[in-house]
């Protein structure tokens, strides 16, 4: 009985791709999606895009590439334990940040502000991720984009306005009908949050922007620190910090697995259509949910608003804003392959695709070309 139930959840027959293709010979459909994502240009560019810290500030800090790999790792572990479709979770996790602008959220905020201010639709990185996999990647003879399965594309579209959902057709239906996405999509979403909360703690400690003393304001961290120190009373420095973060990730993942299993039982989830009509199934226990909120609040107050981070954000905002204004003022400043698309896509769309596709260092370089007197 138990086995049948698990088997049903892991077996997903794909609703297919936008352009029909022969099934892969030696891979599953979702493994094919994953492989296409890994080989895409947008995926490689994640190496030089910021998470919270500008990546040239230190080689050991996370970039969006290492973040995406960590999200996929958390996703795979939890999916395996819950008997979900591991390949699908992995594909969604690896693709989830493809549409991010340079300089993390501050880049997205500024691009969004500029677009709205100029009378256009704003910028949303989930929609941009979808645009990349559906249209912008140019690698295949037969189609634009990566021609991924419905399931991976639906998972990439994490949030979406009702208006946009209507325009997007089948993958927008869950928003217009107010239903849940697949368990794999729900998991990718939580794995993302779990990974960045704890790696921000890790990177924040390493950068000296937050301290272990400060972190004890957060109850789950205080408790975990006590556990580590009762097992290893002499532990200190780097190893204490690493052991702490490792333990936190472990207890959080355990909670997620156990509570989700409870929900699967409670709501008698046996197949995809039951998933869609139920409440959110992949979820922490209420206690862990609270603990994660508390941690987030701490990070907002103490890390994301730290003056060192704020200075970088200020600089990044100015760069994105200045690049947007420059390209919008004269399309001849755009590289030819982008300029040629202005006729079909419109200038604002092309400028948005160009800027959001930049890595941090590419954006710095373009800014220097346009605005710095000493540099050409
Ligand atoms: Mg992410």
Short mmCIF file of C-alpha atoms and ligand atoms in Angstrom, two decimals:
data_model
loop_
_atom_site.label_atom_id
_atom_site.label_comp_id
_atom_site.label_asym_id
_atom_site.label_seq_id
_atom_site.Cartn_x
_atom_site.Cartn_y
_atom_site.Cartn_z
CA UNK A 1 0.00 0.00 0.00
CA UNK A 2 2.67 2.43 1.07
CA UNK A 3 4.79 1.58 -1.95
CA UNK A 4 1.90 2.19 -4.35
CA UNK A 5 1.24 5.52 -2.86
CA UNK A 6 4.87 6.63 -3.22
CA UNK A 7 5.05 5.29 -6.74
CA UNK A 8 2.05 7.36 -7.79
CA UNK A 9 3.56 10.53 -6.46
CA UNK A 10 6.94 10.06 -8.13
CA UNK A 11 5.55 9.00 -11.49
CA UNK A 12 4.57 12.04 -13.46
CA UNK A 13 3.56 11.67 -17.07
CA UNK A 14 4.54 14.95 -18.64
CA UNK A 15 1.90 17.09 -20.31
CA UNK A 16 4.55 17.66 -22.95
CA UNK A 17 6.58 20.45 -24.53
CA UNK A 18 5.49 23.50 -26.53
CA UNK A 19 7.03 21.93 -29.66
CA UNK A 20 6.62 18.15 -29.85
CA UNK A 21 9.84 16.14 -29.71
CA UNK A 22 10.65 12.45 -29.72
CA UNK A 23 11.09 11.13 -26.18
CA UNK A 24 14.72 10.88 -25.01
CA UNK A 25 16.27 7.46 -25.55
CA UNK A 26 18.21 6.99 -22.31
CA UNK A 27 16.95 9.78 -20.05
CA UNK A 28 13.65 10.79 -18.50
CA UNK A 29 11.90 13.89 -19.87
CA UNK A 30 12.84 15.82 -16.72
CA UNK A 31 16.48 14.73 -16.91
CA UNK A 32 16.48 16.13 -20.43
CA UNK A 33 15.11 19.42 -19.04
CA UNK A 34 17.79 19.47 -16.36
CA UNK A 35 20.55 18.85 -18.91
CA UNK A 36 19.29 21.61 -21.21
CA UNK A 37 19.27 24.04 -18.28
CA UNK A 38 22.83 23.13 -17.28
CA UNK A 39 24.06 23.67 -20.85
CA UNK A 40 22.33 27.05 -21.24
CA UNK A 41 24.21 30.36 -21.35
CA UNK A 42 21.96 31.86 -18.69
CA UNK A 43 22.96 29.07 -16.28
CA UNK A 44 26.67 29.70 -16.78
CA UNK A 45 26.20 33.42 -16.21
CA UNK A 46 24.85 32.69 -12.71
CA UNK A 47 28.46 32.23 -11.65
CA UNK A 48 29.01 35.96 -11.90
CA UNK A 49 25.74 37.14 -10.45
CA UNK A 50 25.36 38.24 -6.86
CA UNK A 51 23.29 36.68 -4.17
CA UNK A 52 23.65 39.18 -1.30
CA UNK A 53 27.34 39.89 -1.59
CA UNK A 54 28.93 41.27 -4.72
CA UNK A 55 30.92 38.27 -5.89
CA UNK A 56 34.32 39.83 -6.47
CA UNK A 57 34.48 40.82 -2.79
CA UNK A 58 35.61 37.34 -1.90
CA UNK A 59 35.96 34.09 -3.74
CA UNK A 60 34.35 32.05 -1.00
CA UNK A 61 30.96 33.72 -0.94
CA UNK A 62 27.93 32.37 -2.69
CA UNK A 63 26.96 33.44 -6.15
CA UNK A 64 23.70 32.53 -7.85
CA UNK A 65 25.40 29.52 -9.38
CA UNK A 66 26.49 27.97 -6.08
CA UNK A 67 23.14 28.99 -4.61
CA UNK A 68 21.28 27.17 -7.40
CA UNK A 69 23.41 24.05 -6.85
CA UNK A 70 22.68 24.15 -3.11
CA UNK A 71 18.95 24.57 -3.72
CA UNK A 72 19.05 21.57 -6.07
CA UNK A 73 20.91 19.54 -3.45
CA UNK A 74 18.33 20.32 -0.74
CA UNK A 75 15.55 19.66 -3.26
CA UNK A 76 16.96 16.29 -4.28
CA UNK A 77 17.45 15.12 -0.68
CA UNK A 78 13.95 16.01 0.39
CA UNK A 79 12.39 14.66 -2.82
CA UNK A 80 14.17 11.35 -2.35
CA UNK A 81 12.98 11.04 1.24
CA UNK A 82 9.39 11.88 0.24
CA UNK A 83 9.43 9.66 -2.89
CA UNK A 84 8.73 12.61 -5.17
CA UNK A 85 10.08 13.04 -8.70
CA UNK A 86 13.74 13.87 -8.04
CA UNK A 87 14.56 14.79 -11.67
CA UNK A 88 11.74 17.32 -11.87
CA UNK A 89 12.68 18.95 -8.56
CA UNK A 90 16.27 19.21 -9.70
CA UNK A 91 15.35 20.82 -13.03
CA UNK A 92 13.11 23.42 -11.35
CA UNK A 93 15.72 24.21 -8.68
CA UNK A 94 18.53 24.68 -11.19
CA UNK A 95 16.39 26.99 -13.35
CA UNK A 96 14.70 28.99 -10.62
CA UNK A 97 17.10 31.96 -10.66
CA UNK A 98 18.00 32.15 -14.37
CA UNK A 99 16.10 35.41 -14.82
CA UNK A 100 17.79 37.31 -12.02
CA UNK A 101 19.37 40.68 -12.80
CA UNK A 102 22.94 41.49 -11.80
CA UNK A 103 23.41 42.68 -8.18
CA UNK A 104 20.66 40.56 -6.64
CA UNK A 105 17.34 41.97 -5.56
CA UNK A 106 18.47 45.55 -5.69
CA UNK A 107 19.10 45.18 -9.45
CA UNK A 108 15.63 43.78 -9.94
CA UNK A 109 14.04 46.54 -7.84
CA UNK A 110 15.73 49.30 -9.80
CA UNK A 111 14.92 47.79 -13.20
CA UNK A 112 11.32 47.36 -12.09
CA UNK A 113 11.13 50.95 -10.84
CA UNK A 114 12.61 52.35 -14.04
CA UNK A 115 10.26 50.36 -16.28
CA UNK A 116 7.14 51.36 -14.36
CA UNK A 117 8.30 54.96 -14.18
CA UNK A 118 8.62 54.98 -17.99
CA UNK A 119 5.09 53.60 -18.36
CA UNK A 120 5.94 49.95 -19.06
CA UNK A 121 5.07 46.69 -17.37
CA UNK A 122 7.45 46.11 -14.43
CA UNK A 123 10.20 43.52 -14.07
CA UNK A 124 9.73 40.20 -12.32
CA UNK A 125 12.55 37.67 -12.23
CA UNK A 126 10.28 34.58 -12.34
CA UNK A 127 8.72 35.79 -15.56
CA UNK A 128 12.16 36.57 -16.91
CA UNK A 129 13.37 33.04 -16.04
CA UNK A 130 10.44 31.69 -18.04
CA UNK A 131 11.18 34.06 -20.92
CA UNK A 132 14.77 32.77 -21.00
CA UNK A 133 13.80 29.10 -21.18
CA UNK A 134 10.89 29.74 -23.56
CA UNK A 135 12.42 32.28 -25.90
CA UNK A 136 15.77 33.93 -25.27
CA UNK A 137 18.21 31.00 -25.31
CA UNK A 138 19.39 30.45 -28.87
CA UNK A 139 20.89 26.97 -29.14
CA UNK A 140 18.52 24.68 -30.99
CA UNK A 141 17.76 24.50 -34.69
CA UNK A 142 14.12 23.60 -34.20
CA UNK A 143 12.96 26.10 -31.62
CA UNK A 144 13.66 29.23 -29.60
CA UNK A 145 14.51 28.73 -25.94
CA UNK A 146 14.98 25.30 -24.39
CA UNK A 147 11.51 23.87 -25.13
CA UNK A 148 11.14 22.47 -21.59
CA UNK A 149 8.24 20.37 -20.32
CA UNK A 150 5.07 21.91 -18.94
CA UNK A 151 5.99 20.68 -15.44
CA UNK A 152 9.40 22.36 -15.31
CA UNK A 153 8.03 25.59 -16.80
CA UNK A 154 5.16 25.66 -14.34
CA UNK A 155 7.62 25.18 -11.48
CA UNK A 156 9.78 28.07 -12.68
CA UNK A 157 6.76 30.37 -12.60
CA UNK A 158 6.66 30.78 -8.84
CA UNK A 159 4.58 33.93 -8.63
CA UNK A 160 2.51 35.68 -11.20
CA UNK A 161 -0.18 38.37 -11.36
CA UNK A 162 -3.67 37.32 -12.45
CA UNK A 163 -3.38 39.40 -15.59
CA UNK A 164 -0.09 37.75 -16.56
CA UNK A 165 -1.45 34.31 -15.68
CA UNK A 166 -4.27 34.76 -18.18
CA UNK A 167 -1.80 35.72 -20.91
CA UNK A 168 0.41 32.71 -20.17
CA UNK A 169 -2.23 30.06 -20.93
CA UNK A 170 -1.86 26.54 -19.48
CA UNK A 171 0.97 27.23 -17.04
CA UNK A 172 -0.94 30.20 -15.61
CA UNK A 173 -4.10 28.20 -14.88
CA UNK A 174 -3.17 27.38 -11.30
CA UNK A 175 -3.11 31.10 -10.52
CA UNK A 176 -6.42 31.89 -12.21
CA UNK A 177 -8.10 28.87 -10.59
CA UNK A 178 -6.31 29.46 -7.30
CA UNK A 179 -4.86 25.95 -7.05
CA UNK A 180 -1.58 24.52 -5.81
CA UNK A 181 1.35 23.73 -8.08
CA UNK A 182 2.93 20.24 -8.10
CA UNK A 183 4.61 18.92 -4.95
CA UNK A 184 7.92 19.29 -6.80
CA UNK A 185 7.26 23.01 -7.39
CA UNK A 186 6.23 23.50 -3.78
CA UNK A 187 9.43 21.80 -2.69
CA UNK A 188 11.70 23.84 -5.00
CA UNK A 189 10.22 27.00 -3.54
CA UNK A 190 10.91 26.03 0.08
CA UNK A 191 14.34 24.60 -0.77
CA UNK A 192 15.26 28.01 -2.20
CA UNK A 193 14.30 29.82 0.98
CA UNK A 194 15.93 27.23 3.23
CA UNK A 195 19.20 27.40 1.28
CA UNK A 196 19.49 31.17 1.18
CA UNK A 197 18.53 31.79 4.81
CA UNK A 198 21.28 29.50 6.05
CA UNK A 199 23.93 30.41 3.53
CA UNK A 200 23.35 34.07 4.33
CA UNK A 201 23.99 33.20 7.99
CA UNK A 202 27.13 31.33 6.87
CA UNK A 203 28.42 34.09 4.57
CA UNK A 204 27.41 36.83 7.04
CA UNK A 205 29.44 35.16 9.82
CA UNK A 206 32.40 34.62 7.55
CA UNK A 207 32.36 38.23 6.35
CA UNK A 208 32.19 39.41 9.98
CA UNK A 209 28.98 41.34 9.30
CA UNK A 210 27.11 39.39 11.95
CA UNK A 211 28.40 37.54 15.04
CA UNK A 212 27.47 34.36 16.89
CA UNK A 213 26.53 36.48 19.92
CA UNK A 214 24.07 38.50 17.83
CA UNK A 215 22.65 35.41 16.21
CA UNK A 216 21.54 34.07 19.58
CA UNK A 217 18.61 36.51 19.38
CA UNK A 218 17.15 33.90 17.05
CA UNK A 219 15.71 31.10 19.19
CA UNK A 220 16.37 28.20 16.81
CA UNK A 221 20.02 29.27 16.51
CA UNK A 222 20.43 29.70 20.24
CA UNK A 223 19.10 26.18 20.83
CA UNK A 224 21.23 24.64 18.10
CA UNK A 225 24.35 26.40 19.41
CA UNK A 226 23.67 24.95 22.87
CA UNK A 227 23.31 21.48 21.34
CA UNK A 228 26.60 21.78 19.44
CA UNK A 229 28.45 23.10 22.51
CA UNK A 230 27.07 20.39 24.78
CA UNK A 231 28.38 17.78 22.34
CA UNK A 232 31.68 19.59 21.68
CA UNK A 233 32.35 21.97 24.61
CA UNK A 234 35.75 23.09 23.29
CA UNK A 235 34.67 23.86 19.75
CA UNK A 236 35.21 27.46 18.62
CA UNK A 237 35.88 29.67 15.60
CA UNK A 238 35.32 28.47 12.07
CA UNK A 239 34.47 24.91 13.02
CA UNK A 240 31.87 25.97 15.55
CA UNK A 241 30.25 28.22 12.99
CA UNK A 242 30.27 25.48 10.33
CA UNK A 243 28.96 22.83 12.73
CA UNK A 244 26.18 25.22 13.76
CA UNK A 245 25.04 25.96 10.20
CA UNK A 246 25.27 22.30 9.20
CA UNK A 247 23.12 21.28 12.18
CA UNK A 248 20.56 24.00 11.44
CA UNK A 249 20.17 22.85 7.84
CA UNK A 250 19.78 19.27 9.07
CA UNK A 251 17.04 19.92 11.63
CA UNK A 252 15.17 22.17 9.19
CA UNK A 253 15.23 19.55 6.44
CA UNK A 254 14.09 16.83 8.88
CA UNK A 255 11.20 19.00 9.98
CA UNK A 256 10.21 19.65 6.37
CA UNK A 257 10.28 15.95 5.47
CA UNK A 258 8.36 14.83 8.54
CA UNK A 259 5.72 17.52 8.42
CA UNK A 260 5.17 17.08 4.67
CA UNK A 261 4.72 13.34 5.19
CA UNK A 262 2.10 14.13 7.81
CA UNK A 263 0.31 16.39 5.35
CA UNK A 264 0.41 13.73 2.64
CA UNK A 265 -1.30 11.35 5.08
CA UNK A 266 -3.70 13.91 6.45
CA UNK A 267 -4.99 15.11 3.09
CA UNK A 268 -4.76 11.60 1.57
CA UNK A 269 -2.65 12.76 -1.32
CA UNK A 270 -2.22 10.01 -3.92
CA UNK A 271 -1.88 11.79 -7.22
CA UNK A 272 -1.32 15.10 -8.94
CA UNK A 273 -4.94 16.21 -9.09
CA UNK A 274 -5.30 15.70 -5.34
CA UNK A 275 -2.18 17.81 -4.84
CA UNK A 276 -3.68 20.68 -6.80
CA UNK A 277 -6.93 20.79 -4.88
CA UNK A 278 -5.38 20.43 -1.41
CA UNK A 279 -3.79 23.19 0.70
CA UNK A 280 0.01 23.59 0.49
CA UNK A 281 1.43 20.14 1.30
CA UNK A 282 5.19 20.71 1.31
CA UNK A 283 5.49 22.82 4.42
CA UNK A 284 7.30 23.09 7.76
CA UNK A 285 5.61 22.37 11.06
CA UNK A 286 4.02 25.51 12.58
CA UNK A 287 6.96 25.77 15.04
CA UNK A 288 9.57 25.57 12.29
CA UNK A 289 7.60 28.00 10.15
CA UNK A 290 7.75 30.52 13.00
CA UNK A 291 11.46 29.84 13.54
CA UNK A 292 12.19 30.55 9.87
CA UNK A 293 10.23 33.80 10.03
CA UNK A 294 12.21 34.86 13.07
CA UNK A 295 15.47 34.11 11.29
CA UNK A 296 14.41 36.06 8.21
CA UNK A 297 13.51 39.07 10.34
CA UNK A 298 16.93 38.92 11.97
CA UNK A 299 18.69 38.77 8.60
CA UNK A 300 16.71 41.70 7.25
CA UNK A 301 17.54 43.85 10.22
CA UNK A 302 21.17 42.89 10.76
CA UNK A 303 22.60 41.64 7.49
CA UNK A 304 20.70 43.03 4.51
CA UNK A 305 20.64 46.50 6.11
CA UNK A 306 24.28 46.42 7.24
CA UNK A 307 26.05 49.56 6.01
CA UNK A 308 28.61 47.56 4.01
CA UNK A 309 25.80 45.82 2.16
CA UNK A 310 23.83 49.08 1.82
CA UNK A 311 26.80 50.81 0.19
CA UNK A 312 27.03 48.05 -2.40
CA UNK A 313 23.31 48.26 -2.96
CA UNK A 314 23.51 52.01 -3.47
CA UNK A 315 26.22 51.59 -6.06
CA UNK A 316 24.34 48.78 -7.82
CA UNK A 317 21.11 50.80 -7.98
CA UNK A 318 22.93 53.68 -9.63
CA UNK A 319 24.59 51.42 -12.19
CA UNK A 320 21.36 49.70 -13.24
CA UNK A 321 19.47 52.98 -13.37
CA UNK A 322 22.16 54.71 -15.41
CA UNK A 323 22.44 51.85 -17.90
CA UNK A 324 18.67 51.77 -18.36
CA UNK A 325 18.47 55.51 -19.02
CA UNK A 326 21.40 55.42 -21.43
CA UNK A 327 20.08 52.59 -23.60
CA UNK A 328 16.55 53.97 -23.58
CA UNK A 329 17.86 57.35 -24.73
CA UNK A 330 19.56 55.90 -27.81
CA UNK A 331 19.21 52.39 -29.17
CA UNK A 332 22.46 52.81 -31.09
CA UNK A 333 24.28 52.24 -27.79
CA UNK A 334 23.04 48.64 -27.79
CA UNK A 335 25.14 45.81 -29.26
CA UNK A 336 23.90 44.86 -32.71
CA UNK A 337 22.30 41.52 -31.84
CA UNK A 338 20.07 43.34 -29.35
CA UNK A 339 19.43 46.42 -31.50
CA UNK A 340 18.11 44.21 -34.31
CA UNK A 341 15.34 42.98 -32.01
CA UNK A 342 14.00 46.44 -31.24
CA UNK A 343 11.67 46.39 -34.27
CA UNK A 344 9.91 43.22 -33.18
CA UNK A 345 10.15 43.37 -29.37
CA UNK A 346 10.21 47.13 -28.67
CA UNK A 347 13.05 49.09 -27.11
CA UNK A 348 12.03 48.68 -23.43
CA UNK A 349 11.75 44.89 -23.77
CA UNK A 350 15.14 44.64 -25.49
CA UNK A 351 16.84 46.89 -22.92
CA UNK A 352 15.28 44.79 -20.13
CA UNK A 353 16.51 41.53 -21.68
CA UNK A 354 19.98 43.00 -22.19
CA UNK A 355 20.41 44.47 -18.70
CA UNK A 356 18.85 41.55 -16.82
CA UNK A 357 21.08 39.11 -18.68
CA UNK A 358 24.26 40.93 -17.59
CA UNK A 359 26.59 39.52 -14.96
CA UNK A 360 27.74 41.90 -12.21
CA UNK A 361 31.12 42.46 -13.79
CA UNK A 362 29.70 42.91 -17.29
CA UNK A 363 27.37 45.61 -15.91
CA UNK A 364 30.35 47.33 -14.22
CA UNK A 365 32.23 47.24 -17.51
CA UNK A 366 29.36 48.71 -19.54
CA UNK A 367 28.90 51.41 -16.92
CA UNK A 368 32.58 52.30 -17.13
CA UNK A 369 32.42 52.47 -20.92
CA UNK A 370 29.56 54.94 -20.78
CA UNK A 371 30.29 57.02 -17.72
CA UNK A 372 33.90 56.80 -16.51
CA UNK A 373 36.20 59.36 -18.06
CA UNK A 374 39.52 57.57 -17.48
CA UNK A 375 38.32 54.23 -18.77
CA UNK A 376 37.35 53.47 -22.34
MG1 LIG B 1 16.91 31.55 -5.29
#
